[in-house]
PDB file of C-alpha atoms in Angstrom:
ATOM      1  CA  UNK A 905       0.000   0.000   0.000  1.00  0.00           C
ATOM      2  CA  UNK A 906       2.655   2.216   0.914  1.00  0.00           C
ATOM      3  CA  UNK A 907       4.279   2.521  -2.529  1.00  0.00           C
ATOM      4  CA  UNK A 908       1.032   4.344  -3.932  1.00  0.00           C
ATOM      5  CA  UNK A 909       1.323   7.938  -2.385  1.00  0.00           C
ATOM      6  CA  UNK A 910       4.610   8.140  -3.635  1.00  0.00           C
ATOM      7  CA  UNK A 911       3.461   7.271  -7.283  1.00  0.00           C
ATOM      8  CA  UNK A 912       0.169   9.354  -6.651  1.00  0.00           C
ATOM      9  CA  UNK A 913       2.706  12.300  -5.652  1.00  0.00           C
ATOM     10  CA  UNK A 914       5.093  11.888  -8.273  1.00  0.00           C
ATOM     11  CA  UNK A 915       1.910  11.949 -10.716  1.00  0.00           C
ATOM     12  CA  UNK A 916       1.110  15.132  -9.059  1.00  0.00           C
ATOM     13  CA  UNK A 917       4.421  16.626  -9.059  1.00  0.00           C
ATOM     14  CA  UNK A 918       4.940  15.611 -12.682  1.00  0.00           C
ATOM     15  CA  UNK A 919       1.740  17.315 -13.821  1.00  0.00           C
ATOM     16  CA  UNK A 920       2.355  20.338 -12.136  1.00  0.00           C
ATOM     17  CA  UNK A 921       6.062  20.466 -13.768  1.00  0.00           C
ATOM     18  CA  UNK A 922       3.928  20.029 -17.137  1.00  0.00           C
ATOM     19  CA  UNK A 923       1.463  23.081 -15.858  1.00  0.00           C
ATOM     20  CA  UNK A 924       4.300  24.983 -15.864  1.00  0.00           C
ATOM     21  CA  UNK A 925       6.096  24.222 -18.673  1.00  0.00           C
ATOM     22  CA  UNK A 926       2.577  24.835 -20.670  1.00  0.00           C
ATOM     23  CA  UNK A 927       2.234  28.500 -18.858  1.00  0.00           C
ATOM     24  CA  UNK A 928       6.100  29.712 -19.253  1.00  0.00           C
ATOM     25  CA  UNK A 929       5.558  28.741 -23.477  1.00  0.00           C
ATOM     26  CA  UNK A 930       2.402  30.574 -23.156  1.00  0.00           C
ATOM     27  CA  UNK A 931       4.276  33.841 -21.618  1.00  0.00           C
ATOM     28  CA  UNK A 932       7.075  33.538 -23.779  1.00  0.00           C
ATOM     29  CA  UNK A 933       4.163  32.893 -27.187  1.00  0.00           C
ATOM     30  CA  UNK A 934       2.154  36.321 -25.749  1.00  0.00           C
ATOM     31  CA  UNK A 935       5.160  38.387 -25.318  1.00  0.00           C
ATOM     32  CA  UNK A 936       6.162  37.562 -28.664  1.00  0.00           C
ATOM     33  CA  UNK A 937       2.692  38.247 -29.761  1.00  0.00           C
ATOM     34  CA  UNK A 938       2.644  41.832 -27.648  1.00  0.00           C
ATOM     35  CA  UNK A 939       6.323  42.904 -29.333  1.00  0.00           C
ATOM     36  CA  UNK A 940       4.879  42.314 -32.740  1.00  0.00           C
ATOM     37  CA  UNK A 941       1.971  44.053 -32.204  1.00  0.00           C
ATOM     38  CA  UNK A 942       3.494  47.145 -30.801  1.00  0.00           C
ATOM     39  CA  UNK A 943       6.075  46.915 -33.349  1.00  0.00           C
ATOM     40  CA  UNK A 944       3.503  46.573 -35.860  1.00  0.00           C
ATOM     41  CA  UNK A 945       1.323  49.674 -34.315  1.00  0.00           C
ATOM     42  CA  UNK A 946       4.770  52.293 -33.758  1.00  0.00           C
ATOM     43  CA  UNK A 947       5.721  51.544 -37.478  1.00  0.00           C
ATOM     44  CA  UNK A 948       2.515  52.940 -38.934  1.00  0.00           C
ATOM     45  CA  UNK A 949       2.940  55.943 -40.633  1.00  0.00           C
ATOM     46  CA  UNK A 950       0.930  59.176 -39.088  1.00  0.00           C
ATOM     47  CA  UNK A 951      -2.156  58.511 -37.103  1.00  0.00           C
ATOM     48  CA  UNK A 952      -0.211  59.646 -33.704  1.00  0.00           C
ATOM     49  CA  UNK A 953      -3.471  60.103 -31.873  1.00  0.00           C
ATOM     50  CA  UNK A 954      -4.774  56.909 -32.783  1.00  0.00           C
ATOM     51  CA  UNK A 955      -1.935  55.139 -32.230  1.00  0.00           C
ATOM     52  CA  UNK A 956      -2.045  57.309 -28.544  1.00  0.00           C
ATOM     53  CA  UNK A 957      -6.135  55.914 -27.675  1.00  0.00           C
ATOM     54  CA  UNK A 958      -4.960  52.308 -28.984  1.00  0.00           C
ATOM     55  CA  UNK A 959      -2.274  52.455 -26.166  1.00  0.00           C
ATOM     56  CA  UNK A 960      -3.974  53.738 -23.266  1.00  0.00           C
ATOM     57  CA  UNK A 961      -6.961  51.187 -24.069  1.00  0.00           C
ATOM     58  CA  UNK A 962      -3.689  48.872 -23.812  1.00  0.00           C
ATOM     59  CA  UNK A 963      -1.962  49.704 -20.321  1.00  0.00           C
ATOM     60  CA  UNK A 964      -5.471  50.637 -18.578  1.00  0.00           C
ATOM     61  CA  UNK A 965      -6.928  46.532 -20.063  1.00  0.00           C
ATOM     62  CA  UNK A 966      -3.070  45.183 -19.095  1.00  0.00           C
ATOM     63  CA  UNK A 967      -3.736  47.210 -15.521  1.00  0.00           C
ATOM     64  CA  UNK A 968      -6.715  46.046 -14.691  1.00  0.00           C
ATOM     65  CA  UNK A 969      -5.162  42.329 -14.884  1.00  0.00           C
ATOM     66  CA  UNK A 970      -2.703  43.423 -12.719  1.00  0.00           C
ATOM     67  CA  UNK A 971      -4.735  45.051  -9.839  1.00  0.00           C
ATOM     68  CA  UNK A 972      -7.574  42.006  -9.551  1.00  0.00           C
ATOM     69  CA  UNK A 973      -4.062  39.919  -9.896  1.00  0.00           C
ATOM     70  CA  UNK A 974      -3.295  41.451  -6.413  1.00  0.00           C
ATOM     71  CA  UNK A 975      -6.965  41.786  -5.045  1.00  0.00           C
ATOM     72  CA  UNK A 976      -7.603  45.256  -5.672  1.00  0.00           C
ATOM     73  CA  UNK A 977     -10.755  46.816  -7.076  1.00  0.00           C
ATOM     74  CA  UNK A 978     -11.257  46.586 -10.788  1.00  0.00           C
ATOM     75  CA  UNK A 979     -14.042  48.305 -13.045  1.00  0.00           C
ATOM     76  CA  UNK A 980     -15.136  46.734 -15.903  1.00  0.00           C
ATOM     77  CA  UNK A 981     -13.320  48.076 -19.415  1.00  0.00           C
ATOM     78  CA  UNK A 982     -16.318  48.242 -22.246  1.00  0.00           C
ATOM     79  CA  UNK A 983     -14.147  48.295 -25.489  1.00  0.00           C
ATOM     80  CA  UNK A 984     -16.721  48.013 -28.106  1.00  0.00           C
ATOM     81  CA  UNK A 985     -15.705  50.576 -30.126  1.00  0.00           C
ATOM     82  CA  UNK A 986     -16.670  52.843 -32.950  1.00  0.00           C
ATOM     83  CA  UNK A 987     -14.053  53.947 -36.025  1.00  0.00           C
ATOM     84  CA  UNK A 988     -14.818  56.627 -38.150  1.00  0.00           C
ATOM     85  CA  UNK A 989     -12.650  57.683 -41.264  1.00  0.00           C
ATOM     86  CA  UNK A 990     -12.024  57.355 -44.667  1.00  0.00           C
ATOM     87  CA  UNK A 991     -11.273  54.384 -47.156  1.00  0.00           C
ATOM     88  CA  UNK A 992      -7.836  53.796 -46.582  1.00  0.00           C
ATOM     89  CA  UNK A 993      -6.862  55.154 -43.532  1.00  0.00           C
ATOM     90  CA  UNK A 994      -5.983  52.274 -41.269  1.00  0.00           C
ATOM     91  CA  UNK A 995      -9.393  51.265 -39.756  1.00  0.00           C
ATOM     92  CA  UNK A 996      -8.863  47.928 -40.273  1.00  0.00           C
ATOM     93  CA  UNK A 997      -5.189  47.588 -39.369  1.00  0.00           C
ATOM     94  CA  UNK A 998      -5.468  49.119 -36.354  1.00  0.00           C
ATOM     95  CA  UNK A 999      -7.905  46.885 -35.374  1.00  0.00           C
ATOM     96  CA  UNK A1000      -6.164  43.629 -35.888  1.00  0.00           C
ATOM     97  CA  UNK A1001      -3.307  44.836 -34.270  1.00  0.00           C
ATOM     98  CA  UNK A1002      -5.522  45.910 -31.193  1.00  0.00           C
ATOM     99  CA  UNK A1003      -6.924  42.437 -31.457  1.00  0.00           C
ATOM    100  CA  UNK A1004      -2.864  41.134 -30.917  1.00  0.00           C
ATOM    101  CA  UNK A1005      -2.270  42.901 -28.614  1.00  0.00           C
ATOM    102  CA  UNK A1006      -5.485  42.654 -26.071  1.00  0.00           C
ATOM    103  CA  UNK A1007      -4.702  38.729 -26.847  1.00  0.00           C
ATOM    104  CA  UNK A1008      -0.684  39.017 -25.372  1.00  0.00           C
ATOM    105  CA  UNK A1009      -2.273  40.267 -22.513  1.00  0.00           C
ATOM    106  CA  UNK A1010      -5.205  37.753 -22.019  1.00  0.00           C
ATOM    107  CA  UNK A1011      -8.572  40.010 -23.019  1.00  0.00           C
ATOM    108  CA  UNK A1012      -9.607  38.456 -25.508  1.00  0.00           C
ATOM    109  CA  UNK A1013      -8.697  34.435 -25.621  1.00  0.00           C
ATOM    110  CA  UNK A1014      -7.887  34.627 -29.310  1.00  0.00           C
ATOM    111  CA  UNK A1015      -7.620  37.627 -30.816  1.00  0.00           C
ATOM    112  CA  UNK A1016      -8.414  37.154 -34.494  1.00  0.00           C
ATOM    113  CA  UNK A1017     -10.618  39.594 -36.794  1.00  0.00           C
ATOM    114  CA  UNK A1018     -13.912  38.748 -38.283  1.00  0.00           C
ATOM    115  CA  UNK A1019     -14.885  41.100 -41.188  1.00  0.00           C
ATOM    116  CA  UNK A1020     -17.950  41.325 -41.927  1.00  0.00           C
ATOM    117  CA  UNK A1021     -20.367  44.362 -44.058  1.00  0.00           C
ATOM    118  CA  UNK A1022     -23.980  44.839 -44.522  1.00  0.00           C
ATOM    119  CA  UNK A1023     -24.626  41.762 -46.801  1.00  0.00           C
ATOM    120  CA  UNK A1024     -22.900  39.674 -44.838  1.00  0.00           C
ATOM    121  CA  UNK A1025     -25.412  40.489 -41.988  1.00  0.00           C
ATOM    122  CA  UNK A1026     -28.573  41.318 -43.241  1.00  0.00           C
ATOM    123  CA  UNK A1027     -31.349  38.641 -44.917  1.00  0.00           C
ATOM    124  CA  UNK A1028     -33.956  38.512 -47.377  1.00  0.00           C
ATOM    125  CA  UNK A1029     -36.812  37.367 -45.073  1.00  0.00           C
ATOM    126  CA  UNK A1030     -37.532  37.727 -41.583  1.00  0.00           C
ATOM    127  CA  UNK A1031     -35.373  35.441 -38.936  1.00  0.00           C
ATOM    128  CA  UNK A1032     -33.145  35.232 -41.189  1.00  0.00           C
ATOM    129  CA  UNK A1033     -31.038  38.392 -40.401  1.00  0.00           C
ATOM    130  CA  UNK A1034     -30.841  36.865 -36.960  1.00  0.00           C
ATOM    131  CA  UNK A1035     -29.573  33.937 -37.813  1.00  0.00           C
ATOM    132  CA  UNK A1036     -26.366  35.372 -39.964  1.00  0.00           C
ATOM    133  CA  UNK A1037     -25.710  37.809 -37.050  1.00  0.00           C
ATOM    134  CA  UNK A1038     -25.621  34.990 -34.554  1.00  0.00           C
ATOM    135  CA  UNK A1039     -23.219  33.219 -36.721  1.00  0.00           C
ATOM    136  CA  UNK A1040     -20.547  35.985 -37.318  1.00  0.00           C
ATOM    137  CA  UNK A1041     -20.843  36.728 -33.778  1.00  0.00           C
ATOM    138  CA  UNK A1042     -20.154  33.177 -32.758  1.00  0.00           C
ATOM    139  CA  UNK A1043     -17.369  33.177 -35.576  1.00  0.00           C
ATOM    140  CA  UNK A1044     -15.766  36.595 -33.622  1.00  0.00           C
ATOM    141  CA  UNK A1045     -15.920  35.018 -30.094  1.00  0.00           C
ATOM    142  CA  UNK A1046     -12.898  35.603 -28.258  1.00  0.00           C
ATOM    143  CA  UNK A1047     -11.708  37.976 -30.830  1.00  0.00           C
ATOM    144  CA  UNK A1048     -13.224  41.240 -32.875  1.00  0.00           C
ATOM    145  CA  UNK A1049     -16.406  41.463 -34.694  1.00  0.00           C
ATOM    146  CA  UNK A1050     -15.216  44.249 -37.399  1.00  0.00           C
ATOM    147  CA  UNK A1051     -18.618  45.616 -39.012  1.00  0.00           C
ATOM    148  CA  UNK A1052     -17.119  47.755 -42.175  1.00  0.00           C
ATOM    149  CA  UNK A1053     -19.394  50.652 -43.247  1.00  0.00           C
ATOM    150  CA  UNK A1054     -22.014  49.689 -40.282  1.00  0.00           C
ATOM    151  CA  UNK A1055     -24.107  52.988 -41.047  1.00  0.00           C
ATOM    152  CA  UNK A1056     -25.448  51.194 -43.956  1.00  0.00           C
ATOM    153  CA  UNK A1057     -27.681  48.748 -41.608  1.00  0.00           C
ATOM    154  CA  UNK A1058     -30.108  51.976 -40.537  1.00  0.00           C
ATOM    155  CA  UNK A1059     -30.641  52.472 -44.316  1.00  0.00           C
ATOM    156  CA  UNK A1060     -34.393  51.223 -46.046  1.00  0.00           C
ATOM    157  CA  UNK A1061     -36.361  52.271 -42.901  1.00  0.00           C
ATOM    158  CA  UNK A1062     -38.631  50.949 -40.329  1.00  0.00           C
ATOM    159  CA  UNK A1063     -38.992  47.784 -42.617  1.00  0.00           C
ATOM    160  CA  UNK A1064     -35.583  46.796 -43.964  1.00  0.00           C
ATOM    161  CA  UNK A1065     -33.784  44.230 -42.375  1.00  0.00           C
ATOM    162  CA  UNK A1066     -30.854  46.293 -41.084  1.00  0.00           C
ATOM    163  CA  UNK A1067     -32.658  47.562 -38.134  1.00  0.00           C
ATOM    164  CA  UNK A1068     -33.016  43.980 -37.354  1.00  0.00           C
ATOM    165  CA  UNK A1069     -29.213  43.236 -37.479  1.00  0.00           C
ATOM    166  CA  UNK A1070     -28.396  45.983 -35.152  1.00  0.00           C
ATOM    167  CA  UNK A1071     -31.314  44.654 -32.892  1.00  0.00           C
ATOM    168  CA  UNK A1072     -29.636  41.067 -32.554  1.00  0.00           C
ATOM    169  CA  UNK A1073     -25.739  42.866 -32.498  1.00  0.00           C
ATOM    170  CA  UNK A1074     -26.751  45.009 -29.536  1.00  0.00           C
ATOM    171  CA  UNK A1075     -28.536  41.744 -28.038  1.00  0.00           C
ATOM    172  CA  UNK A1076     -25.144  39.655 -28.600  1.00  0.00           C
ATOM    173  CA  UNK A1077     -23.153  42.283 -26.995  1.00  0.00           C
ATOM    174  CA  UNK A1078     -25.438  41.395 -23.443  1.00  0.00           C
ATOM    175  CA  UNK A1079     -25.479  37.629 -23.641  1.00  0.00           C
ATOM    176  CA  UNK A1080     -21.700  37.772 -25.076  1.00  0.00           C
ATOM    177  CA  UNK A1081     -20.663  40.233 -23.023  1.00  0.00           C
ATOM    178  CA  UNK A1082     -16.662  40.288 -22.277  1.00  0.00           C
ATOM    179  CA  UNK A1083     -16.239  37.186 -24.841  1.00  0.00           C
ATOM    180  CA  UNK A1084     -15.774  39.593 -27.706  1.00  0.00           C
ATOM    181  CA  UNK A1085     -15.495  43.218 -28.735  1.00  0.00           C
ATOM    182  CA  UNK A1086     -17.596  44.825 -31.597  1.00  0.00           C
ATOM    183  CA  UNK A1087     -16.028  47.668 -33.680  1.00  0.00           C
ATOM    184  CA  UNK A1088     -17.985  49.701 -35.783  1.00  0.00           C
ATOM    185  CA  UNK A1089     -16.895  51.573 -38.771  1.00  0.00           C
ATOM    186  CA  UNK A1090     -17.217  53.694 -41.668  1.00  0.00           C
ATOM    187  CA  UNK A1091     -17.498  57.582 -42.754  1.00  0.00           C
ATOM    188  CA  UNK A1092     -17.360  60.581 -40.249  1.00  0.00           C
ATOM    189  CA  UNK A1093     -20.413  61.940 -40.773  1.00  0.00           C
ATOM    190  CA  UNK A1094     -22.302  58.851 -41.683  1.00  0.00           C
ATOM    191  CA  UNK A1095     -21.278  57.704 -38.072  1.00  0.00           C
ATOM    192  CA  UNK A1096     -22.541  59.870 -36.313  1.00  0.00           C
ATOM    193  CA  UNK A1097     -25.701  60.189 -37.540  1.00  0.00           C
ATOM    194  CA  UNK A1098     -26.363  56.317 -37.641  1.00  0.00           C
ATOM    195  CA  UNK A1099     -25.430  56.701 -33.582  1.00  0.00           C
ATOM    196  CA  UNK A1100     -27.812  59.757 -33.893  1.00  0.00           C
ATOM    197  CA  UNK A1101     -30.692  57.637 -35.505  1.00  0.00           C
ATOM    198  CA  UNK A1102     -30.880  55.146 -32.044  1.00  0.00           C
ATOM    199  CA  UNK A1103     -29.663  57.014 -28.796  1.00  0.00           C
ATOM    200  CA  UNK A1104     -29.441  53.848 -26.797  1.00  0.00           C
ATOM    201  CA  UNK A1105     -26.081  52.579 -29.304  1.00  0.00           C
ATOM    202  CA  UNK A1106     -24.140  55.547 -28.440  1.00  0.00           C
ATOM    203  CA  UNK A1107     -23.487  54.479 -24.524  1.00  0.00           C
ATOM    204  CA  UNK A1108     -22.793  51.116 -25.790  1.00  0.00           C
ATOM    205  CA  UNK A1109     -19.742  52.571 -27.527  1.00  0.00           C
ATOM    206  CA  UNK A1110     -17.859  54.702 -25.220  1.00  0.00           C
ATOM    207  CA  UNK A1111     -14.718  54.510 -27.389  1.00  0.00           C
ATOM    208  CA  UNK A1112     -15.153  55.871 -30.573  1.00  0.00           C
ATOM    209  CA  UNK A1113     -11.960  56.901 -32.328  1.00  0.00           C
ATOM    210  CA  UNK A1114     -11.582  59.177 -35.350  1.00  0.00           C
ATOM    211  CA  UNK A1115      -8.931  58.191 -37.949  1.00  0.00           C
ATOM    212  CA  UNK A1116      -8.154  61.200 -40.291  1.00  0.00           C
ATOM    213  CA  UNK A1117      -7.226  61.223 -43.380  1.00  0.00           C
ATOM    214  CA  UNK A1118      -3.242  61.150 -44.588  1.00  0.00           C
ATOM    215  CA  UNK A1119      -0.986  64.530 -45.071  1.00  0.00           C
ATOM    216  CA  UNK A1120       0.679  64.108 -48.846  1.00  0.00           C
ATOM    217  CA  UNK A1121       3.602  63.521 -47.278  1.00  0.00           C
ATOM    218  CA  UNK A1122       2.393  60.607 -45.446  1.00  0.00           C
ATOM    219  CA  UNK A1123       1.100  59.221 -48.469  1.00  0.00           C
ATOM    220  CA  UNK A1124       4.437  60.021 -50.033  1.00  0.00           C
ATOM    221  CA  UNK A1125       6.146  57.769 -46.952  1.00  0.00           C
ATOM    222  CA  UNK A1126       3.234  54.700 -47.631  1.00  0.00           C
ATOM    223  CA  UNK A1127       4.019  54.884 -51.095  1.00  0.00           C
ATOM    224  CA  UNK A1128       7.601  54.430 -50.214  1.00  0.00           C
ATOM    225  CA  UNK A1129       7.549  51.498 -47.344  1.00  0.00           C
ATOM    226  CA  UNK A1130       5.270  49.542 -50.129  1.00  0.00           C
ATOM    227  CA  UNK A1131       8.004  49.399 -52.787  1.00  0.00           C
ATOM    228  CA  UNK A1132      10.911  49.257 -50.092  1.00  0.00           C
ATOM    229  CA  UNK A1133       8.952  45.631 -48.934  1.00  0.00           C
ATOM    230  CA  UNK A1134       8.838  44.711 -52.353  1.00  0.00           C
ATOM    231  CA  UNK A1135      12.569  45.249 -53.256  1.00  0.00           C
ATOM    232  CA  UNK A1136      11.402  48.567 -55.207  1.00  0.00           C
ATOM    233  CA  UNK A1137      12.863  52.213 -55.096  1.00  0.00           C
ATOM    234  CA  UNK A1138      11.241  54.991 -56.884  1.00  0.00           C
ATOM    235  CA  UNK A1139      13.345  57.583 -58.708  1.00  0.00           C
ATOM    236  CA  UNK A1140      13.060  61.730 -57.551  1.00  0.00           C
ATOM    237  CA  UNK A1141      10.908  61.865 -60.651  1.00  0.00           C
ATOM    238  CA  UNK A1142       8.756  58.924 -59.637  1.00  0.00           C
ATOM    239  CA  UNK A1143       8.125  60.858 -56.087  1.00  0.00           C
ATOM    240  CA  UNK A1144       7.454  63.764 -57.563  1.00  0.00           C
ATOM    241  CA  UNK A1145       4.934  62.671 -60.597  1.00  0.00           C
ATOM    242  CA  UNK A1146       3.073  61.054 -57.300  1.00  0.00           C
ATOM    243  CA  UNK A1147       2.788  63.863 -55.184  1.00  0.00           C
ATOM    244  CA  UNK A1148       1.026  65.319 -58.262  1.00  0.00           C
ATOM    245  CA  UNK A1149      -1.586  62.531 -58.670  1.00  0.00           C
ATOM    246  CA  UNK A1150      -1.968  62.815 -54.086  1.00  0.00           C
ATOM    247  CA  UNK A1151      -2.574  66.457 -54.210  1.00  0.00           C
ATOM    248  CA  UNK A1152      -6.087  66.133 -54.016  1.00  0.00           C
ATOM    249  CA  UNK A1153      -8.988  68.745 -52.919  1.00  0.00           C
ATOM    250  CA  UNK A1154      -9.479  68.155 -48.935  1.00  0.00           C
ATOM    251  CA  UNK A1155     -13.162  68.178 -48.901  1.00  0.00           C
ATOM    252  CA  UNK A1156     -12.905  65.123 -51.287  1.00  0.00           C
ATOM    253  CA  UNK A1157     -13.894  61.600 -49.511  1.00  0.00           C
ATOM    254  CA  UNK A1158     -13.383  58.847 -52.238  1.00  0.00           C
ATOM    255  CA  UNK A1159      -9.602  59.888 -52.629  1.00  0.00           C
ATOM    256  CA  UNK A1160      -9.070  56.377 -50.891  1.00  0.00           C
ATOM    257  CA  UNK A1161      -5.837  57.620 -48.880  1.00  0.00           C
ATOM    258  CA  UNK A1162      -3.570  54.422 -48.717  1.00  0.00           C
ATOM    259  CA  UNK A1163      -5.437  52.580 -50.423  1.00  0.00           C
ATOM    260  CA  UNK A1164      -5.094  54.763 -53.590  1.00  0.00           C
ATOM    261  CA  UNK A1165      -1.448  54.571 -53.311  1.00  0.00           C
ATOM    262  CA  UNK A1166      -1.004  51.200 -52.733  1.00  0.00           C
ATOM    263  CA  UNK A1167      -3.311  50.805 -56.507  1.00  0.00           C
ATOM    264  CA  UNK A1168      -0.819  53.407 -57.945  1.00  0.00           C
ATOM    265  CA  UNK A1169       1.810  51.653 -56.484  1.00  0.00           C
ATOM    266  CA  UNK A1170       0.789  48.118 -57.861  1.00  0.00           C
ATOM    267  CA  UNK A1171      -0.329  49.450 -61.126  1.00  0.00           C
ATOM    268  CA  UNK A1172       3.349  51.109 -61.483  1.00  0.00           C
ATOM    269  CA  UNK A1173       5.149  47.563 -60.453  1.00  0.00           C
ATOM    270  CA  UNK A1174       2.951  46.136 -64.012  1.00  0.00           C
ATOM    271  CA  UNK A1175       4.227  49.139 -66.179  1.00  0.00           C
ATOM    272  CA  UNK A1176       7.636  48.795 -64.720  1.00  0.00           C
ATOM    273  CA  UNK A1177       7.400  44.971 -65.889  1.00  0.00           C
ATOM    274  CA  UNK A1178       6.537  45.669 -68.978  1.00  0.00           C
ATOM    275  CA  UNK A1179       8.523  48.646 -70.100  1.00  0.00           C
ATOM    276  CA  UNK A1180      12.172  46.545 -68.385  1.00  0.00           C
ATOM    277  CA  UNK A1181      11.299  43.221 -69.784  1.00  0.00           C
ATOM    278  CA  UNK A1182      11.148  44.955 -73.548  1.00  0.00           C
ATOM    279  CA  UNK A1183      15.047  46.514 -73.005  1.00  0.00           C
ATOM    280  CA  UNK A1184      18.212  44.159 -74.480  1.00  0.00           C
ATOM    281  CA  UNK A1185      20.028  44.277 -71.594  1.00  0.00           C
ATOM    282  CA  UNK A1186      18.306  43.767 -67.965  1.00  0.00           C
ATOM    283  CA  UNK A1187      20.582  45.015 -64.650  1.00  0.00           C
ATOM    284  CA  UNK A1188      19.451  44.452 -61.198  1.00  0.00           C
ATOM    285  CA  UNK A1189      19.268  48.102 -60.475  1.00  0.00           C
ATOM    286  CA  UNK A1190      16.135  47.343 -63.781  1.00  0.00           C
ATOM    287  CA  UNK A1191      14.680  45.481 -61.957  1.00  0.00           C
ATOM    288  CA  UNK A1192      14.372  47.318 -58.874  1.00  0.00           C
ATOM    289  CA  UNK A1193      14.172  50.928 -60.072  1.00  0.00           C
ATOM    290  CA  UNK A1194      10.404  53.003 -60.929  1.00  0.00           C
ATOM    291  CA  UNK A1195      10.887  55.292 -62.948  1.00  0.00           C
ATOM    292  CA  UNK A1196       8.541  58.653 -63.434  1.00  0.00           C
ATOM    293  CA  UNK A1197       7.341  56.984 -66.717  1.00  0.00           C
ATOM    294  CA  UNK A1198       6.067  53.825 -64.472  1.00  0.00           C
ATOM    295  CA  UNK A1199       3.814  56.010 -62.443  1.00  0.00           C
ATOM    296  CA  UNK A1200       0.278  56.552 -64.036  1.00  0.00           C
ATOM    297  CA  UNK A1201      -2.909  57.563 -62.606  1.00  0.00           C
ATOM    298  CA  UNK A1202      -5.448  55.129 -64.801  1.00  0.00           C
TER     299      UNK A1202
END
């Protein structure tokens, strides 16, 4: 008999020594996670006040941990969240690197990003709508639920089937509540007045960031990081013929900020190809240089 509490403890003791082998590879996994994130978030060009909110939403959810860690008194974070911008300026990144990062730190258990848009919400008949919702919702748990141009589910009135979507999002948010986060986005304006259109959504989003749109120069450094990861360099005439085709009228909202550049960028990559792989004699610096003539608007 006597040989069993030995075994039983050196079960016990070799489990535990497992435990902690599992939780030190976890640590090391979510501090790898939280440097790539942060790395990810500093190297984005402009958007220094977003990039400000997205870390104080960090250190307040990473001190929270800490204080009910120790026993102190914690109040609960609500980080559904509302985006409003432009095409093209960084909505979307910014929230899978928030979804990294609140993951290093044990928020949310998985931190991925579930995109989803009107269509991929709304249905054609009634219960139907619910049903998708439900579904994207489940898909998000434990990470984001990213709703792209969400202002789009008050539009067709009493009787369309958006008002229904928000209906069952709100009621997810209640039953699901701390098992995911739900980020809104789309246009400024638009924004606001779909929070203006049902009062009780605006205290459900207490964080609501605005991304503006890019300086030229910003643009300019985009435009520059995308060919640099690609093995690319523009010429001084390249930059300069594409600071002609950014300049753009600042009450204009379809200019498409980064996302424009990165299709002038792409589009410019397919010229170059063409216009090197017709000369006799191909260098390396060919292959990697855009010229002025590469960069065209349409």
């Amino acid at each position: 008999m006597g040989i069993w509490p030995v075994f039983f403890d050196g079960y016990r003791l070799e489990k535990k020594s497992e435990d902690k082998a599992v939780e030190n590879f976890q640590q090391i996994d979510n501090k790898a996670l939280q440097e790539e994130a942060l790395k990810e978030l500093n190297s984005l060009i402009g958007l220094n006040k977003v990039k400000e909110i997205i870390r104080e939403l960090y250190a307040l959810s990473q001190l929270q941990i800490r204080r009910k860690k120790e026993g102190l008194s914690t109040d609960p974070i609500v980080l559904h969240m509302i985006f409003k911008g432009n095409p093209g300026t960084g909505k979307t990144t910014v929230a899978r690197i928030l979804g990294k990062l609140l993951k290093s730190i044990g928020v949310l258990e998985k931190g991925h990003v579930v995109e989803v848009e009107r269509a991929d919400l709304v249905g054609e008949y009634i219960g139907h709508t619910a049903h998708r919702v439900r579904e994207n919702v489940k898909k998000a748990l434990g990470g984001i639920l990213f709703v792209d141009e969400a202002y789009s589910l008050a539009r067709g009135g009493e009787k369309d089937f958006g008002k229904e979507a928000i209906d069952t999002l709100v009621k997810e948010m209640e039953d699901n509540r701390n098992k995911f986060i739900l980020i809104l986005a789309g246009y400024k304006h638009e924004m606001e007045y779909f929070l203006s259109t049902n009062p009780g959504l605006h205290s459900r989003f207490p964080i609501q960031i605005d991304f503006p749109d890019y300086t030229v120069d910003e643009l300019l450094q985009i435009a520059e990081v995308m060919v640099k990861s690609r093995q690319y360099k523009l010429t001084e005439s390249a930059k300069k013929k594409l600071m002609k085709f950014l300049i753009y009228d600042d009450n204009s909202r379809e200019m498409g900020n980064a996302r424009l550049v990165r299709n002038i960028i792409e589009r410019a990559i397919r010229k170059h190809a063409v216009r090197v792989l017709n000369k006799a004699n191909i260098t390396k610096e060919d292959l990697i240089t855009i010229d002025s003539i590469d960069i065209r608007e349409d």
